[in-house]
XYZ file of C-alpha atoms in Angstrom:
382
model
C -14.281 6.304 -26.459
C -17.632 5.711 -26.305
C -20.080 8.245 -24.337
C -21.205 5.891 -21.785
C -17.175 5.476 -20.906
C -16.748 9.388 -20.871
C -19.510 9.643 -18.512
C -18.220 7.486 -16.309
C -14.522 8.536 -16.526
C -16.093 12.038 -15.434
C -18.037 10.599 -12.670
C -15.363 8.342 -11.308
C -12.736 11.757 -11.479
C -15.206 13.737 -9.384
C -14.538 11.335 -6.515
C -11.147 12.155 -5.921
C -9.131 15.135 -7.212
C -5.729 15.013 -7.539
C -3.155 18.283 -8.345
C 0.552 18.209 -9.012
C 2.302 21.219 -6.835
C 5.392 20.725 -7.262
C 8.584 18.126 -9.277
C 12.084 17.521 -8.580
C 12.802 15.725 -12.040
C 10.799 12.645 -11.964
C 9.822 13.208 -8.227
C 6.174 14.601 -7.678
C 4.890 16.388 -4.859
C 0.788 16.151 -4.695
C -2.150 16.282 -3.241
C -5.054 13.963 -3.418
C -8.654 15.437 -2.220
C -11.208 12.398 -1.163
C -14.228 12.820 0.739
C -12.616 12.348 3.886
C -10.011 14.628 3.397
C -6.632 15.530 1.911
C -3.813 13.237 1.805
C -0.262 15.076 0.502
C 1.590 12.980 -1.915
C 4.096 11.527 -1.697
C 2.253 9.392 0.939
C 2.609 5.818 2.986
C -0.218 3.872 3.167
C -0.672 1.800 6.667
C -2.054 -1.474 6.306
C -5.507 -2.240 8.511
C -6.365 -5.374 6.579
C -9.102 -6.399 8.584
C -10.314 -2.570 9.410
C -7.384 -2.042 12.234
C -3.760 -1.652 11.878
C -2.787 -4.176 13.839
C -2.528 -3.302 18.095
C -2.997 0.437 17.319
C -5.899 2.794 18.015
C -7.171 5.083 15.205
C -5.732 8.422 16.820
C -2.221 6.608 17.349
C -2.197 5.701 13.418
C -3.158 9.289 12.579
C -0.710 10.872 14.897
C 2.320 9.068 12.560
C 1.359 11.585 9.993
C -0.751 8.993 8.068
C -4.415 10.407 6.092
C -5.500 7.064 4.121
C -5.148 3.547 5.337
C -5.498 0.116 3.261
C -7.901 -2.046 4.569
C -8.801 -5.401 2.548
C -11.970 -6.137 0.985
C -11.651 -10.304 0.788
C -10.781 -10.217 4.560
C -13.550 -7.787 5.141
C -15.876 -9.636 2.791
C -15.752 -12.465 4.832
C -15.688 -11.280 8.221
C -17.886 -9.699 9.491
C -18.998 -8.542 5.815
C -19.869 -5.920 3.572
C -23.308 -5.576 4.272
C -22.778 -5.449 8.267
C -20.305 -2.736 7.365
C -22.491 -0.884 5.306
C -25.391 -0.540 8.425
C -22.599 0.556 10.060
C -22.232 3.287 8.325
C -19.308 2.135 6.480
C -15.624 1.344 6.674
C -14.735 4.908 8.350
C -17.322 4.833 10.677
C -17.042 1.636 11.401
C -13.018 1.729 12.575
C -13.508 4.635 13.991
C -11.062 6.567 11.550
C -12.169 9.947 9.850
C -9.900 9.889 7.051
C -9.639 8.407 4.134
C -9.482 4.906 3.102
C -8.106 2.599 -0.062
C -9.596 -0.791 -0.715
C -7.607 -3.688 -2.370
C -9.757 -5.714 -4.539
C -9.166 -9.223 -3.199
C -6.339 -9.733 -6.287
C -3.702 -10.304 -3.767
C -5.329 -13.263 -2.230
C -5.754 -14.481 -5.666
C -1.652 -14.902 -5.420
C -1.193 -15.250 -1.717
C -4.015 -17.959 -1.029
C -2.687 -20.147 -4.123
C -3.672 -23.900 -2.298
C -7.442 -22.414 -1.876
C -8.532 -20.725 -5.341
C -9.012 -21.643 -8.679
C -8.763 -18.746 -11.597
C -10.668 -18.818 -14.604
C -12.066 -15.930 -16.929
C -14.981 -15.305 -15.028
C -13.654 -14.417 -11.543
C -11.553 -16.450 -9.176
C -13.061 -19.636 -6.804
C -12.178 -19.418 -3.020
C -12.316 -21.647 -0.446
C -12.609 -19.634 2.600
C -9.420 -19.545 5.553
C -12.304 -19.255 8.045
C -15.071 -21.759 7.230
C -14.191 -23.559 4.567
C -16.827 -22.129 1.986
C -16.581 -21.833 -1.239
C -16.583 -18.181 -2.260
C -16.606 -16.688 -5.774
C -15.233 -13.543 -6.102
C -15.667 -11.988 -9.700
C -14.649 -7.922 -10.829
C -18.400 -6.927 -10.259
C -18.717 -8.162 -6.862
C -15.149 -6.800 -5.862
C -16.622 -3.188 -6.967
C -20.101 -4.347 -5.136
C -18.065 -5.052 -1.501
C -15.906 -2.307 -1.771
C -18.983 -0.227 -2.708
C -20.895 -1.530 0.886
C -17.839 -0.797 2.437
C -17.592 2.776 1.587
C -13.922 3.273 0.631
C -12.604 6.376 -1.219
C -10.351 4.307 -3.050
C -11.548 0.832 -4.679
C -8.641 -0.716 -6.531
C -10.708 -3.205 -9.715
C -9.971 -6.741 -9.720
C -6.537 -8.386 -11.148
C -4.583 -11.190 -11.293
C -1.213 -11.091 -9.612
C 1.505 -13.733 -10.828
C 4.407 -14.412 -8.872
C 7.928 -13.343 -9.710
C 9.684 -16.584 -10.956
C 6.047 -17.153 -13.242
C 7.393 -17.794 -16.064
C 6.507 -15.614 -19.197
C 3.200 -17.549 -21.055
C 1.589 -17.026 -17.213
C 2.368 -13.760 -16.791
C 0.370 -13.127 -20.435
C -2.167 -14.953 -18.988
C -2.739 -13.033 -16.217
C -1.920 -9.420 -17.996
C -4.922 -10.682 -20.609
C -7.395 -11.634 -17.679
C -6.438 -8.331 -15.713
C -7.389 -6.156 -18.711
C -10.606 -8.155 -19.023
C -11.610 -7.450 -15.647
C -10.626 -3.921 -15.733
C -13.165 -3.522 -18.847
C -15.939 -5.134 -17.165
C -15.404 -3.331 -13.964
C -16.209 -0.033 -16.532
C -19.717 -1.104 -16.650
C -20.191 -1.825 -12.640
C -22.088 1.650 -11.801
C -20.222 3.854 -10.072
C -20.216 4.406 -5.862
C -20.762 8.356 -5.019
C -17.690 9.481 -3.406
C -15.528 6.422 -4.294
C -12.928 6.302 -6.834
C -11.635 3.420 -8.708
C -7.755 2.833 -9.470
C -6.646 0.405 -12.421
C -3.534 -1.903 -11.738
C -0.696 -2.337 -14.483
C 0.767 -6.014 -14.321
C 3.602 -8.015 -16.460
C 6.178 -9.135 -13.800
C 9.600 -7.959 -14.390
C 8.990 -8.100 -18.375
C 10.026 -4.673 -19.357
C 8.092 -4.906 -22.434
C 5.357 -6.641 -21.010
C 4.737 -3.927 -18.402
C 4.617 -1.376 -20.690
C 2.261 -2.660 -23.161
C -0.215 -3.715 -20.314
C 0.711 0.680 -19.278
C -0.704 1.004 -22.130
C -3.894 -0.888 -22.136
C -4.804 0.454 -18.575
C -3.581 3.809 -18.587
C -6.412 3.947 -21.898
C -9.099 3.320 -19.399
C -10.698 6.398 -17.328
C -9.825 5.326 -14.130
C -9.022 7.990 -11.600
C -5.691 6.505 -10.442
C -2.806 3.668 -11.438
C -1.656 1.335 -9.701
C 2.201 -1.117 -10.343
C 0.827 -4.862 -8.860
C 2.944 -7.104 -8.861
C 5.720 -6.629 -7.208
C 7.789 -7.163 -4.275
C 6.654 -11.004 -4.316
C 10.173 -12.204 -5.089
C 11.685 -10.656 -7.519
C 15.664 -8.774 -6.225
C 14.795 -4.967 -5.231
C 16.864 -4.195 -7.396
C 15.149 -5.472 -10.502
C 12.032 -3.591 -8.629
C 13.639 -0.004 -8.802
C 15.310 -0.572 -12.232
C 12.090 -1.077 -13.977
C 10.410 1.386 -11.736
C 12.846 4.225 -13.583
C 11.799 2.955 -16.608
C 7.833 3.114 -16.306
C 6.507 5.217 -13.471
C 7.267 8.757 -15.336
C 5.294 7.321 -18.177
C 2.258 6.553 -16.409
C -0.479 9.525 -16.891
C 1.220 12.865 -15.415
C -2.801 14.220 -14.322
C -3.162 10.681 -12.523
C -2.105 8.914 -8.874
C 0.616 6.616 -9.308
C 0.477 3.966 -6.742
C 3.322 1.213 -5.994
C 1.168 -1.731 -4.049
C 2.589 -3.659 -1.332
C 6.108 -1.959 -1.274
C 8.788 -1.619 1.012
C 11.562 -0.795 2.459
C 13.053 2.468 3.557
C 15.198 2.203 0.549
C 12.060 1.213 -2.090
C 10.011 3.936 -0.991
C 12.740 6.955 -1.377
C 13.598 4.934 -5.204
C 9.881 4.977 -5.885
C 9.506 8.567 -5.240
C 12.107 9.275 -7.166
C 11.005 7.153 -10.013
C 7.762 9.173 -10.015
C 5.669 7.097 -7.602
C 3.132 9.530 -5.071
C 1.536 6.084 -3.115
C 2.794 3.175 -1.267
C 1.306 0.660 1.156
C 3.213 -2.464 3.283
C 3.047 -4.412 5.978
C 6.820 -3.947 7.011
C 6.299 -1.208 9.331
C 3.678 -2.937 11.832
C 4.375 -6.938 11.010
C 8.482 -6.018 12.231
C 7.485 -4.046 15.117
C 5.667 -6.936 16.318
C 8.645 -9.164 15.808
C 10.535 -6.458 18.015
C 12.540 -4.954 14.647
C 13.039 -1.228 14.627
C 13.473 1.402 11.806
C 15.248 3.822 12.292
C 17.473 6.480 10.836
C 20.611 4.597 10.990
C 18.948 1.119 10.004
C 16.674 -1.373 11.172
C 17.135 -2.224 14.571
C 16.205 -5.557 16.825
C 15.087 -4.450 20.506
C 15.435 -7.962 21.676
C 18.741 -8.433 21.590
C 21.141 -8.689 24.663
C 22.864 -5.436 23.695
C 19.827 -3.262 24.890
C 19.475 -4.620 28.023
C 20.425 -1.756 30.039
C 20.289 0.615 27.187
C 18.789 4.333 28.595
C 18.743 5.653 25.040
C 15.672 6.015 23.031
C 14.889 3.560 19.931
C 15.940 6.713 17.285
C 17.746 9.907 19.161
C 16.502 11.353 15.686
C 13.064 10.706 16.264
C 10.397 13.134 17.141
C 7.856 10.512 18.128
C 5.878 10.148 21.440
C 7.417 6.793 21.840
C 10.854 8.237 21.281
C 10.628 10.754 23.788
C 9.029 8.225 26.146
C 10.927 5.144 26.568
C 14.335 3.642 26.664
C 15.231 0.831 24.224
C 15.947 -1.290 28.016
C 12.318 -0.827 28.752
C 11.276 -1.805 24.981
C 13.117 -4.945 25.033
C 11.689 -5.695 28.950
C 8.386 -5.535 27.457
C 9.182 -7.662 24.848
C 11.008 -10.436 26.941
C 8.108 -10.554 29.300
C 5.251 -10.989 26.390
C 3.798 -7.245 27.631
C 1.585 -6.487 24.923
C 2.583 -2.530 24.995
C 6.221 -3.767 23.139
C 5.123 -4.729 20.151
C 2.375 -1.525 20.277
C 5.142 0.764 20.792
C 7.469 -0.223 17.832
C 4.610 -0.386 15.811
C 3.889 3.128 16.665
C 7.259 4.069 16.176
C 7.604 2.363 12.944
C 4.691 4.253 11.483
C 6.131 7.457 12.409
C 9.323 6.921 11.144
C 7.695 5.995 7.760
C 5.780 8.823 7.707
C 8.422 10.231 8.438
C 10.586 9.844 5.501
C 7.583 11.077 3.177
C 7.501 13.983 5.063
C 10.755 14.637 4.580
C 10.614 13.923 0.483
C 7.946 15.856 0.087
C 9.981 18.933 1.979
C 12.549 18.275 -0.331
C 10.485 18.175 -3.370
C 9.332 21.202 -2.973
C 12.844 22.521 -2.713
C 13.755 20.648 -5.237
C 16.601 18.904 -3.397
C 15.286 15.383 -3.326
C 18.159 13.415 -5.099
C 20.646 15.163 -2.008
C 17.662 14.022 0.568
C 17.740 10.282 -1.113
C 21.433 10.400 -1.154
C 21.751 11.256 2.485
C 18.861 9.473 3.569
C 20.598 5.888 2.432
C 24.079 6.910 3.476
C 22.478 7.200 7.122
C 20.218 4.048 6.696
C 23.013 1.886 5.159
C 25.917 2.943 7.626
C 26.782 1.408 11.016
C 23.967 1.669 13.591
């Protein structure tokens, strides 16, 4: 390793420190220190992709237990952009939330926005959902946005193939992902902002693991898993999950992006994984779905009409101890916008929730009995 990569692996650790306390087998209990504070590992993520988890207040988020958000830096790029941000005082400041905060590179939309890009070696071609612009986004001005933006967490630029790719694509994009990652290495480095790396290789068992390899070789402060949860059977998800999160670096974050369920959250964990982020908990709750701890729940139906019970008896949140699942599923048939608020709420506490409740058992090293449990109550009769 040359000195100019030491220096900035040493720089790039400063930004974020990250301790081990505690491990129930493969299960890690953690804490990661960013400039805006701690955030205890194992740890769920809620999505503000546009700086705002959707219909909820910064104070509301933080009250569900959550310390670091994901907001999204092509979204952001393009409206209202990084350099309005930035006079802002940056992301934080801007949102109004005091702790901290994980930008996505734009990769995603690489996969998600397939009719309006074009990928090549040098960066990916947009055309922008807004305007119609053509936008080039490249792995030195993904680092540059999420720079003016100000995030503690700036995941580098990758490509993200879909499930059903088949193999020669998936190389493709592994080769092109590693290629970024190196040139992102020579992007100088943001004061207080760390950079993740992100493993890809679809549900190639050996794939993955050789692209491990390559990435986990790079200093970056934290991993990330891409890639998944774009089609693939959960179950394919958590079998190669046991297979590769213990061996990414013990001393580093392990992050699982875009995932999941109840279910893929507590297999994560106990595959080794400390972060997660989705859109499940916020996107259902507007939709009127419910978690809970005896399953997933839908407040519009019939059934609730002139129910007096709360959405989860089990549940210690505000909106638990508030409202009846009748008045929920009022709000919803009359297009109030408070319904859709209020499950969201809920649905963010319950999430946090469940880490909460890993990381208790963690440190008492009873997590596979917690897991075990856990499902038996989300997978029986609600």
């Amino acid at each position: 390793m040359s000195g100019q990569v030491a220096k900035k692996a040493d720089v790039t650790q400063q930004a974020l420190h990250f301790e081990i306390v505690g491990v129930d087998q493969n299960a890690r209990l953690g804490r990661i220190s960013t400039a805006h504070g701690v955030v205890e590992t194992p740890a769920f993520m809620p999505v503000g992709t546009l700086a705002t988890v959707k219909s909820l207040a910064p104070h509301e988020v933080a009250e569900t237990g959550a310390r670091m958000i994901l907001a999204n830096t092509y979204h952001l790029w393009l409206r209202p952009g990084a350099d309005c941000i930035a006079s802002l005082g940056g992301v934080q400041k801007f949102m109004a939330w005091p702790h901290a905060v994980l930008t996505d590179s734009g990769g995603y939309q690489v996969y998600s926005l397939a009719k309006l890009r074009k990928i090549s070696d040098d960066g990916v071609s947009f055309r922008s959902h807004l305007s119609g612009e053509l936008k080039f986004l490249t792995p030195e001005i993904a680092l540059h946005v999420q720079g003016r933006l100000g995030s503690d967490i700036a995941m580098v630029l990758d490509e993200c193939p879909p499930a059903n790719a088949a193999r020669p694509l998936i190389e493709t994009a592994m080769r092109r992902t590693t290629a970024w990652a190196k040139r992102s290495l020579d992007v100088p480095d943001v004061p207080g902002q760390a950079r993740f790396g992100i493993v890809q290789g679809g549900t190639h068992l050996d794939l993955r693991s050789a692209h491990l390899d390559e990435i986990a070789a790079m200093p970056f402060a934290g991993l990330a898993l891409g890639g998944f949860s774009v089609g693939e059977p959960p179950e394919k998800m958590h079998e190669l999950l046991d297979q590769l999160a213990f061996r990414m670096p013990q001393e580093r974050p392990r992050y699982l992006m875009g995932v999941g369920t109840p279910k893929d959250l507590l297999m994560g964990v106990m595959a080794g994984i400390d972060m997660f982020d989705c859109v499940l908990p916020t996107r259902n709750g507007r939709n009127g779905q419910a978690f809970t701890s005896h399953g997933p729940l839908n407040l519009k139906n019939a059934r609730h009409r002139e129910d007096s019970s709360p959405i989860d008896a089990c549940c210690e949140c505000s909106v638990c101890h508030t409202f009846s699942r009748a008045y929920v599923r009022h709000l919803f048939h009359a297009h109030e916008m408070l319904g859709p608020r209020l499950i969201s709420q809920h649905n963010l506490h319950f999430y946090g929730a469940l880490m909460a409740g890993a990381r208790r058992a963690i440190a008492t090293r009873a997590y596979g009995r917690y897991v075990q449990d856990t499902l038996a109550r989300l997978e029986g009769p609600n």
